[in-house]
PDB file of C-alpha atoms and ligand atoms in Angstrom:
ATOM      1  CA  MET P 106     -14.520   5.030  -5.254  1.00  0.00           C
ATOM      2  CA  LYS P 107     -12.379   1.366  -5.682  1.00  0.00           C
ATOM      3  CA  ARG P 108     -12.375  -0.416  -2.490  1.00  0.00           C
ATOM      4  CA  PHE P 109      -9.522  -2.820  -2.155  1.00  0.00           C
ATOM      5  CA  ALA P 110      -7.537  -5.032   0.422  1.00  0.00           C
ATOM      6  CA  VAL P 111      -3.956  -5.362  -0.085  1.00  0.00           C
ATOM      7  CA  ALA P 112      -2.160  -8.536   1.299  1.00  0.00           C
ATOM      8  CA  ASN P 113       1.193  -8.044   1.644  1.00  0.00           C
ATOM      9  CA  TRP P 114       2.607 -11.763   3.032  1.00  0.00           C
ATOM     10  CA  LYS P 115       6.149  -9.574   3.360  1.00  0.00           C
ATOM     11  CA  MET P 116       8.778 -12.458   2.845  1.00  0.00           C
ATOM     12  CA  ASN P 117       6.370 -14.535   5.120  1.00  0.00           C
ATOM     13  CA  VAL P 118       4.332 -17.196   2.922  1.00  0.00           C
ATOM     14  CA  PRO P 119       0.852 -17.932   4.528  1.00  0.00           C
ATOM     15  CA  ALA P 120       0.945 -21.414   6.685  1.00  0.00           C
ATOM     16  CA  GLU P 121      -1.734 -23.163   4.656  1.00  0.00           C
ATOM     17  CA  GLY P 122      -0.197 -22.872   1.258  1.00  0.00           C
ATOM     18  CA  ILE P 123      -0.579 -20.856  -1.310  1.00  0.00           C
ATOM     19  CA  GLU P 124      -2.549 -22.618  -3.325  1.00  0.00           C
ATOM     20  CA  THR P 125      -4.405 -23.340  -0.415  1.00  0.00           C
ATOM     21  CA  TYR P 126      -5.242 -19.687   0.761  1.00  0.00           C
ATOM     22  CA  VAL P 127      -5.360 -18.167  -3.281  1.00  0.00           C
ATOM     23  CA  GLN P 128      -8.348 -19.846  -3.482  1.00  0.00           C
ATOM     24  CA  ALA P 129      -9.637 -19.633  -0.548  1.00  0.00           C
ATOM     25  CA  ILE P 130     -10.045 -15.416  -1.385  1.00  0.00           C
ATOM     26  CA  GLY P 131     -10.769 -16.154  -4.929  1.00  0.00           C
ATOM     27  CA  ARG P 132     -10.367 -14.101  -7.834  1.00  0.00           C
ATOM     28  CA  ARG P 133     -12.427 -11.295  -6.573  1.00  0.00           C
ATOM     29  CA  ASP P 134     -12.111  -7.925  -7.915  1.00  0.00           C
ATOM     30  CA  ASP P 135     -10.853  -5.953  -4.698  1.00  0.00           C
ATOM     31  CA  VAL P 136      -8.659  -7.686  -3.669  1.00  0.00           C
ATOM     32  CA  VAL P 137      -4.856  -7.243  -4.202  1.00  0.00           C
ATOM     33  CA  ILE P 138      -2.078 -10.006  -3.340  1.00  0.00           C
ATOM     34  CA  ALA P 139       1.376  -9.714  -2.771  1.00  0.00           C
ATOM     35  CA  PRO P 140       4.037 -12.791  -2.329  1.00  0.00           C
ATOM     36  CA  PRO P 141       7.668 -12.487  -2.292  1.00  0.00           C
ATOM     37  CA  PHE P 142       9.034 -12.028  -5.970  1.00  0.00           C
ATOM     38  CA  PRO P 143       9.277 -15.954  -6.672  1.00  0.00           C
ATOM     39  CA  TYR P 144       5.597 -17.158  -5.997  1.00  0.00           C
ATOM     40  CA  LEU P 145       4.577 -14.121  -7.751  1.00  0.00           C
ATOM     41  CA  LYS P 146       3.351 -15.742 -11.222  1.00  0.00           C
ATOM     42  CA  GLU P 147       1.325 -18.134  -9.632  1.00  0.00           C
ATOM     43  CA  VAL P 148       0.050 -15.940  -7.376  1.00  0.00           C
ATOM     44  CA  ALA P 149      -0.519 -13.898 -10.095  1.00  0.00           C
ATOM     45  CA  ALA P 150      -2.153 -17.025 -12.584  1.00  0.00           C
ATOM     46  CA  LEU P 151      -4.553 -17.073  -9.928  1.00  0.00           C
ATOM     47  CA  THR P 152      -5.855 -13.588  -8.858  1.00  0.00           C
ATOM     48  CA  THR P 153      -4.826 -10.066  -9.243  1.00  0.00           C
ATOM     49  CA  ALA P 154      -1.367  -9.501  -8.012  1.00  0.00           C
ATOM     50  CA  ALA P 155       1.403  -6.804  -6.801  1.00  0.00           C
ATOM     51  CA  GLY P 156       5.171  -6.820  -6.379  1.00  0.00           C
ATOM     52  CA  GLN P 157       6.350  -5.477  -2.880  1.00  0.00           C
ATOM     53  CA  ASN P 158       9.340  -3.695  -4.735  1.00  0.00           C
ATOM     54  CA  CYS P 159      10.789  -2.596  -7.412  1.00  0.00           C
ATOM     55  CA  ALA P 160      14.018  -0.545  -8.600  1.00  0.00           C
ATOM     56  CA  ASP P 161      14.402   1.877 -10.221  1.00  0.00           C
ATOM     57  CA  GLN P 162      15.959   0.992 -13.647  1.00  0.00           C
ATOM     58  CA  ARG P 163      14.552  -0.903 -16.713  1.00  0.00           C
ATOM     59  CA  SER P 164      17.318  -2.626 -16.760  1.00  0.00           C
ATOM     60  CA  GLY P 165      20.971  -3.640 -16.149  1.00  0.00           C
ATOM     61  CA  ALA P 166      23.991  -4.670 -13.554  1.00  0.00           C
ATOM     62  CA  PHE P 167      21.486  -3.834 -10.127  1.00  0.00           C
ATOM     63  CA  THR P 168      21.880  -7.138  -8.752  1.00  0.00           C
ATOM     64  CA  GLY P 169      19.668  -8.407  -7.379  1.00  0.00           C
ATOM     65  CA  GLU P 170      17.191  -5.702  -8.094  1.00  0.00           C
ATOM     66  CA  VAL P 171      13.406  -6.478 -10.213  1.00  0.00           C
ATOM     67  CA  ALA P 172      12.235  -4.670 -12.976  1.00  0.00           C
ATOM     68  CA  PRO P 173       9.234  -3.147 -12.911  1.00  0.00           C
ATOM     69  CA  ASP P 174       8.812  -4.616 -16.084  1.00  0.00           C
ATOM     70  CA  MET P 175       9.551  -8.069 -14.854  1.00  0.00           C
ATOM     71  CA  LEU P 176       6.444  -7.744 -12.451  1.00  0.00           C
ATOM     72  CA  ARG P 177       4.685  -6.932 -15.207  1.00  0.00           C
ATOM     73  CA  ASP P 178       6.055  -9.616 -16.807  1.00  0.00           C
ATOM     74  CA  CYS P 179       5.319 -12.453 -14.762  1.00  0.00           C
ATOM     75  CA  GLY P 180       1.750 -11.105 -13.817  1.00  0.00           C
ATOM     76  CA  ALA P 181       1.746  -8.730 -11.604  1.00  0.00           C
ATOM     77  CA  SER P 182      -0.438  -5.697 -12.061  1.00  0.00           C
ATOM     78  CA  PHE P 183       0.623  -3.857  -8.912  1.00  0.00           C
ATOM     79  CA  VAL P 184       3.095  -3.189  -6.880  1.00  0.00           C
ATOM     80  CA  ILE P 185       3.885  -1.919  -3.613  1.00  0.00           C
ATOM     81  CA  VAL P 186       6.662   1.849  -3.311  1.00  0.00           C
ATOM     82  CA  GLY P 187       8.114   3.259  -0.471  1.00  0.00           C
ATOM     83  CA  HIS P 188       7.126   0.757   2.305  1.00  0.00           C
ATOM     84  CA  SER P 189       8.243   1.809   5.412  1.00  0.00           C
ATOM     85  CA  GLU P 190      10.232  -0.680   5.722  1.00  0.00           C
ATOM     86  CA  ARG P 191      11.512  -0.309   2.386  1.00  0.00           C
ATOM     87  CA  ARG P 192      12.485   3.130   3.783  1.00  0.00           C
ATOM     88  CA  ARG P 193      13.143   2.300   6.894  1.00  0.00           C
ATOM     89  CA  LEU P 194      15.578  -0.740   6.814  1.00  0.00           C
ATOM     90  CA  PHE P 195      17.074  -0.903   2.680  1.00  0.00           C
ATOM     91  CA  GLY P 196      17.031   2.761   3.103  1.00  0.00           C
ATOM     92  CA  GLU P 197      14.668   4.468   1.035  1.00  0.00           C
ATOM     93  CA  SER P 198      15.083   8.068  -0.289  1.00  0.00           C
ATOM     94  CA  ASP P 199      11.789  10.049  -1.290  1.00  0.00           C
ATOM     95  CA  ASP P 200      13.907  10.977  -4.129  1.00  0.00           C
ATOM     96  CA  LEU P 201      14.263   7.109  -5.372  1.00  0.00           C
ATOM     97  CA  VAL P 202      10.075   6.121  -4.376  1.00  0.00           C
ATOM     98  CA  ALA P 203       9.933   8.720  -7.066  1.00  0.00           C
ATOM     99  CA  ARG P 204      11.921   7.309  -9.551  1.00  0.00           C
ATOM    100  CA  LYS P 205      10.368   3.000  -8.337  1.00  0.00           C
ATOM    101  CA  VAL P 206       7.054   5.734  -8.778  1.00  0.00           C
ATOM    102  CA  SER P 207       7.972   7.105 -11.955  1.00  0.00           C
ATOM    103  CA  LYS P 208       9.651   2.803 -14.241  1.00  0.00           C
ATOM    104  CA  ALA P 209       6.171   1.188 -12.157  1.00  0.00           C
ATOM    105  CA  ILE P 210       4.299   3.444 -13.970  1.00  0.00           C
ATOM    106  CA  ASP P 211       5.771   3.544 -16.981  1.00  0.00           C
ATOM    107  CA  ALA P 212       5.802  -0.105 -17.259  1.00  0.00           C
ATOM    108  CA  GLY P 213       2.041  -0.014 -16.555  1.00  0.00           C
ATOM    109  CA  LEU P 214       1.947  -0.416 -12.810  1.00  0.00           C
ATOM    110  CA  THR P 215      -0.643   1.206 -10.747  1.00  0.00           C
ATOM    111  CA  PRO P 216       1.874   2.346  -7.606  1.00  0.00           C
ATOM    112  CA  ILE P 217       0.103   1.678  -4.130  1.00  0.00           C
ATOM    113  CA  PHE P 218       2.519   4.204  -2.507  1.00  0.00           C
ATOM    114  CA  CYS P 219       3.199   4.165   0.298  1.00  0.00           C
ATOM    115  CA  VAL P 220       3.435   6.718   3.408  1.00  0.00           C
ATOM    116  CA  GLY P 221       3.423   7.712   7.328  1.00  0.00           C
ATOM    117  CA  GLU P 222       4.591   9.003  10.517  1.00  0.00           C
ATOM    118  CA  ASP P 223       7.008   7.162  12.802  1.00  0.00           C
ATOM    119  CA  GLN P 224       5.617   7.995  16.495  1.00  0.00           C
ATOM    120  CA  LEU P 225       8.900  10.929  17.384  1.00  0.00           C
ATOM    121  CA  ILE P 226       6.569  12.670  14.519  1.00  0.00           C
ATOM    122  CA  ARG P 227       3.089  12.224  15.561  1.00  0.00           C
ATOM    123  CA  GLU P 228       4.406  12.611  19.064  1.00  0.00           C
ATOM    124  CA  ARG P 229       5.726  16.256  18.056  1.00  0.00           C
ATOM    125  CA  GLY P 230       2.498  17.062  15.741  1.00  0.00           C
ATOM    126  CA  GLY P 231       5.041  17.311  12.555  1.00  0.00           C
ATOM    127  CA  ALA P 232       2.584  14.144  10.836  1.00  0.00           C
ATOM    128  CA  VAL P 233       0.751  16.159   8.926  1.00  0.00           C
ATOM    129  CA  ARG P 234       3.623  18.186   7.394  1.00  0.00           C
ATOM    130  CA  PHE P 235       5.842  15.731   7.325  1.00  0.00           C
ATOM    131  CA  VAL P 236       3.330  13.342   5.031  1.00  0.00           C
ATOM    132  CA  SER P 237       1.964  15.872   3.129  1.00  0.00           C
ATOM    133  CA  ASN P 238       6.321  16.203   1.964  1.00  0.00           C
ATOM    134  CA  GLN P 239       6.415  12.300   1.128  1.00  0.00           C
ATOM    135  CA  ILE P 240       3.041  12.968  -1.048  1.00  0.00           C
ATOM    136  CA  ARG P 241       5.306  16.305  -2.802  1.00  0.00           C
ATOM    137  CA  ALA P 242       7.974  13.661  -3.458  1.00  0.00           C
ATOM    138  CA  VAL P 243       6.704  11.990  -5.566  1.00  0.00           C
ATOM    139  CA  GLY P 244       4.082  14.875  -7.076  1.00  0.00           C
ATOM    140  CA  SER P 245       6.137  15.172 -10.042  1.00  0.00           C
ATOM    141  CA  SER P 246       6.480  11.109 -11.178  1.00  0.00           C
ATOM    142  CA  LEU P 247       3.342  11.607 -12.354  1.00  0.00           C
ATOM    143  CA  GLU P 248       3.152  13.175 -15.372  1.00  0.00           C
ATOM    144  CA  LYS P 249       1.489   9.907 -17.243  1.00  0.00           C
ATOM    145  CA  VAL P 250      -0.371   8.773 -14.079  1.00  0.00           C
ATOM    146  CA  GLY P 251      -3.662   6.998 -14.600  1.00  0.00           C
ATOM    147  CA  GLU P 252      -4.169   4.888 -11.426  1.00  0.00           C
ATOM    148  CA  ILE P 253      -2.417   5.073  -8.606  1.00  0.00           C
ATOM    149  CA  VAL P 254      -3.633   4.178  -4.713  1.00  0.00           C
ATOM    150  CA  VAL P 255      -2.562   5.752  -1.411  1.00  0.00           C
ATOM    151  CA  ALA P 256      -1.415   4.167   1.861  1.00  0.00           C
ATOM    152  CA  TYR P 257      -1.294   6.112   4.491  1.00  0.00           C
ATOM    153  CA  GLU P 258       0.627   3.698   7.319  1.00  0.00           C
ATOM    154  CA  PRO P 259       1.812   5.051   9.748  1.00  0.00           C
ATOM    155  CA  ILE P 260       5.010   3.122  11.041  1.00  0.00           C
ATOM    156  CA  TRP P 261       4.052   3.365  15.237  1.00  0.00           C
ATOM    157  CA  ALA P 262       1.306   0.931  13.584  1.00  0.00           C
ATOM    158  CA  ILE P 263       2.839  -1.592  11.599  1.00  0.00           C
ATOM    159  CA  GLY P 264       2.965  -4.893  12.372  1.00  0.00           C
ATOM    160  CA  THR P 265       3.356  -3.361  16.519  1.00  0.00           C
ATOM    161  CA  GLY P 266      -1.144  -4.564  17.561  1.00  0.00           C
ATOM    162  CA  ARG P 267      -1.404  -0.255  18.076  1.00  0.00           C
ATOM    163  CA  ASN P 268      -4.126   0.475  14.479  1.00  0.00           C
ATOM    164  CA  ALA P 269      -4.410   4.483  14.593  1.00  0.00           C
ATOM    165  CA  THR P 270      -8.108   5.095  15.707  1.00  0.00           C
ATOM    166  CA  GLY P 271     -11.091   5.668  13.152  1.00  0.00           C
ATOM    167  CA  SER P 272     -10.529   9.575  14.406  1.00  0.00           C
ATOM    168  CA  ILE P 273      -6.414   9.459  14.279  1.00  0.00           C
ATOM    169  CA  LEU P 274      -8.054   7.817  10.755  1.00  0.00           C
ATOM    170  CA  ALA P 275     -10.152  10.562   9.834  1.00  0.00           C
ATOM    171  CA  GLU P 276      -8.049  12.977   9.936  1.00  0.00           C
ATOM    172  CA  MET P 277      -4.991  12.119   8.264  1.00  0.00           C
ATOM    173  CA  VAL P 278      -7.275  11.186   5.027  1.00  0.00           C
ATOM    174  CA  TYR P 279      -8.484  14.690   4.940  1.00  0.00           C
ATOM    175  CA  GLU P 280      -4.678  16.010   5.277  1.00  0.00           C
ATOM    176  CA  ILE P 281      -4.091  13.782   2.964  1.00  0.00           C
ATOM    177  CA  ARG P 282      -6.945  14.144   0.050  1.00  0.00           C
ATOM    178  CA  GLY P 283      -5.940  18.025   0.214  1.00  0.00           C
ATOM    179  CA  ALA P 284      -2.162  17.456  -0.108  1.00  0.00           C
ATOM    180  CA  LEU P 285      -2.999  15.392  -3.128  1.00  0.00           C
ATOM    181  CA  GLN P 286      -4.759  18.064  -4.457  1.00  0.00           C
ATOM    182  CA  ARG P 287      -1.905  20.262  -4.119  1.00  0.00           C
ATOM    183  CA  PHE P 288       0.845  18.494  -5.211  1.00  0.00           C
ATOM    184  CA  TRP P 289      -0.991  15.698  -7.600  1.00  0.00           C
ATOM    185  CA  PRO P 290      -1.946  15.818 -11.500  1.00  0.00           C
ATOM    186  CA  ALA P 291      -5.832  16.991 -10.948  1.00  0.00           C
ATOM    187  CA  HIS P 292      -7.308  13.128 -12.246  1.00  0.00           C
ATOM    188  CA  VAL P 293      -5.632  10.988  -9.773  1.00  0.00           C
ATOM    189  CA  ALA P 294      -5.863  13.524  -6.597  1.00  0.00           C
ATOM    190  CA  SER P 295      -9.505  13.910  -6.147  1.00  0.00           C
ATOM    191  CA  THR P 296      -9.326   9.971  -7.172  1.00  0.00           C
ATOM    192  CA  ALA P 297      -7.166   7.930  -5.781  1.00  0.00           C
ATOM    193  CA  PRO P 298      -7.839   5.759  -2.926  1.00  0.00           C
ATOM    194  CA  ILE P 299      -6.464   6.303   0.021  1.00  0.00           C
ATOM    195  CA  LEU P 300      -6.180   2.783   2.471  1.00  0.00           C
ATOM    196  CA  TYR P 301      -5.166   2.089   5.834  1.00  0.00           C
ATOM    197  CA  GLY P 302      -2.468   0.045   6.753  1.00  0.00           C
ATOM    198  CA  GLY P 303      -1.192  -0.924  10.176  1.00  0.00           C
ATOM    199  CA  SER P 304      -2.458  -3.628  12.565  1.00  0.00           C
ATOM    200  CA  VAL P 305      -5.433  -3.624  10.653  1.00  0.00           C
ATOM    201  CA  THR P 306      -8.002  -7.333  11.669  1.00  0.00           C
ATOM    202  CA  PRO P 307     -11.794  -8.135  11.686  1.00  0.00           C
ATOM    203  CA  GLU P 308     -11.873  -6.913  14.745  1.00  0.00           C
ATOM    204  CA  ASN P 309     -10.814  -3.366  14.282  1.00  0.00           C
ATOM    205  CA  ILE P 310     -11.528  -2.189  10.513  1.00  0.00           C
ATOM    206  CA  ASP P 311     -15.051  -1.417  11.929  1.00  0.00           C
ATOM    207  CA  ASP P 312     -13.791   1.184  13.961  1.00  0.00           C
ATOM    208  CA  LEU P 313     -10.624   2.288  10.853  1.00  0.00           C
ATOM    209  CA  GLY P 314     -13.547   2.186   8.240  1.00  0.00           C
ATOM    210  CA  GLY P 315     -16.207   4.156  10.495  1.00  0.00           C
ATOM    211  CA  ASN P 316     -14.837   7.633   8.887  1.00  0.00           C
ATOM    212  CA  GLY P 317     -16.768   7.512   5.634  1.00  0.00           C
ATOM    213  CA  ARG P 318     -12.988   8.652   4.152  1.00  0.00           C
ATOM    214  CA  VAL P 319     -10.590   5.154   4.136  1.00  0.00           C
ATOM    215  CA  ALA P 320     -10.925   2.887   0.426  1.00  0.00           C
ATOM    216  CA  GLY P 321      -9.630   0.035   1.899  1.00  0.00           C
ATOM    217  CA  TYR P 322      -6.583  -1.175   3.436  1.00  0.00           C
ATOM    218  CA  LEU P 323      -2.833  -3.093   3.462  1.00  0.00           C
ATOM    219  CA  VAL P 324      -2.451  -5.298   5.522  1.00  0.00           C
ATOM    220  CA  GLY P 325       0.600  -7.276   7.050  1.00  0.00           C
ATOM    221  CA  GLY P 326       0.099  -9.193   9.949  1.00  0.00           C
ATOM    222  CA  ALA P 327      -3.583 -10.395   9.875  1.00  0.00           C
ATOM    223  CA  CYS P 328      -3.298 -11.939   5.793  1.00  0.00           C
ATOM    224  CA  LEU P 329      -1.181 -14.621   6.616  1.00  0.00           C
ATOM    225  CA  GLU P 330      -4.553 -16.278   7.171  1.00  0.00           C
ATOM    226  CA  SER P 331      -6.739 -16.781   4.762  1.00  0.00           C
ATOM    227  CA  ARG P 332      -9.834 -16.806   7.033  1.00  0.00           C
ATOM    228  CA  ARG P 333      -8.323 -13.273   8.375  1.00  0.00           C
ATOM    229  CA  PHE P 334      -8.113 -11.795   5.332  1.00  0.00           C
ATOM    230  CA  LEU P 335     -11.499 -12.526   4.336  1.00  0.00           C
ATOM    231  CA  ALA P 336     -12.954 -10.912   6.973  1.00  0.00           C
ATOM    232  CA  ILE P 337     -11.197  -7.741   5.563  1.00  0.00           C
ATOM    233  CA  CYS P 338     -12.536  -8.099   2.652  1.00  0.00           C
ATOM    234  CA  SER P 339     -15.430  -8.841   3.415  1.00  0.00           C
ATOM    235  CA  GLY P 340     -15.735  -5.316   5.706  1.00  0.00           C
ATOM    236  CA  LEU P 341     -14.739  -3.056   2.046  1.00  0.00           C
ATOM    237  CA  GLU P 342     -18.882  -3.968   1.533  1.00  0.00           C
ATOM    238  CA  ARG P 343     -19.211  -1.771   5.305  1.00  0.00           C
ATOM    239  CA  LEU P 344     -17.189   1.097   3.756  1.00  0.00           C
ATOM    240  CA  ASP P 345     -18.437   4.398   1.678  1.00  0.00           C
ATOM    241  CA  PRO P 346     -15.765   6.638   0.914  1.00  0.00           C
ATOM    242  CA  ALA P 347     -15.844   9.709   0.101  1.00  0.00           C
TER     243      ALA P 347
HETATM  244  C1  LIG U 467       1.908  -4.022   6.610  1.00  0.00           C
HETATM  245  O1  LIG U 467       3.759  -3.719   6.784  1.00  0.00           O
HETATM  246  O2  LIG U 467       2.184  -2.749   5.370  1.00  0.00           O
HETATM  247  C2  LIG U 467       1.054  -4.025   8.075  1.00  0.00           C
HETATM  248  C3  LIG U 467       0.297  -3.085   7.610  1.00  0.00           C
HETATM  249  O3  LIG U 467       1.334  -4.406   8.270  1.00  0.00           O
HETATM  250  P1  LIG U 467       0.599  -5.109   9.895  1.00  0.00           P
HETATM  251  O4  LIG U 467      -0.572  -5.421   9.007  1.00  0.00           O
HETATM  252  O5  LIG U 467       1.456  -6.510  10.698  1.00  0.00           O
HETATM  253  O6  LIG U 467       0.602  -4.002  10.968  1.00  0.00           O
END
């Protein structure tokens, strides 16, 4: 199974500047960089790039939105869809996320589809059910899917410095794979790489990846310095996802 590290710059530019950063990472098959939209073309000229979001429409009167085809025109191969910051801060529902996934696939992009529960849901024992429902919600958008990546990103771990433990992750990735097999077309259910995101650092990747199920990482804060992101990328070689 393919391994990946995805750098989600969010609304930031690495301190060292775009070109220096991307050149330090180099062009690698296992790395995807997701810059803010205005820098997408520049990044995509140097390495594999992702949009951080896309519209659920192909074109039209949608001020401020960016269509999946436009991301492709800028050189993106991937797009992050359903990130918890989009769901939480911008009110994106499961239905909207499903439409975005569908339009991204139509445009020839590989969706990086994010799921994850918040602290309260986890404390109440509802994490597996919550994430399974998020997975089920996009199932009908996947008729034409060729390739899709899943990112398990528990909200309580994003940007908090409180990463999931290896054992939480082992359980969740097992359950996520089961949900994919119940709700998604067979050809992607068993092959879609499952990444983990949430306060990933070079210091915790060996615990996070040690369960043999994670196919890589979606990284926010720790990707903003190429030196730290490169250390995380090096950890991909030690993964052995089932
Ligand atoms: C993210 O936003 O996708 C993320 C994982 O952020 P961080 O690594 O900062 O927790």
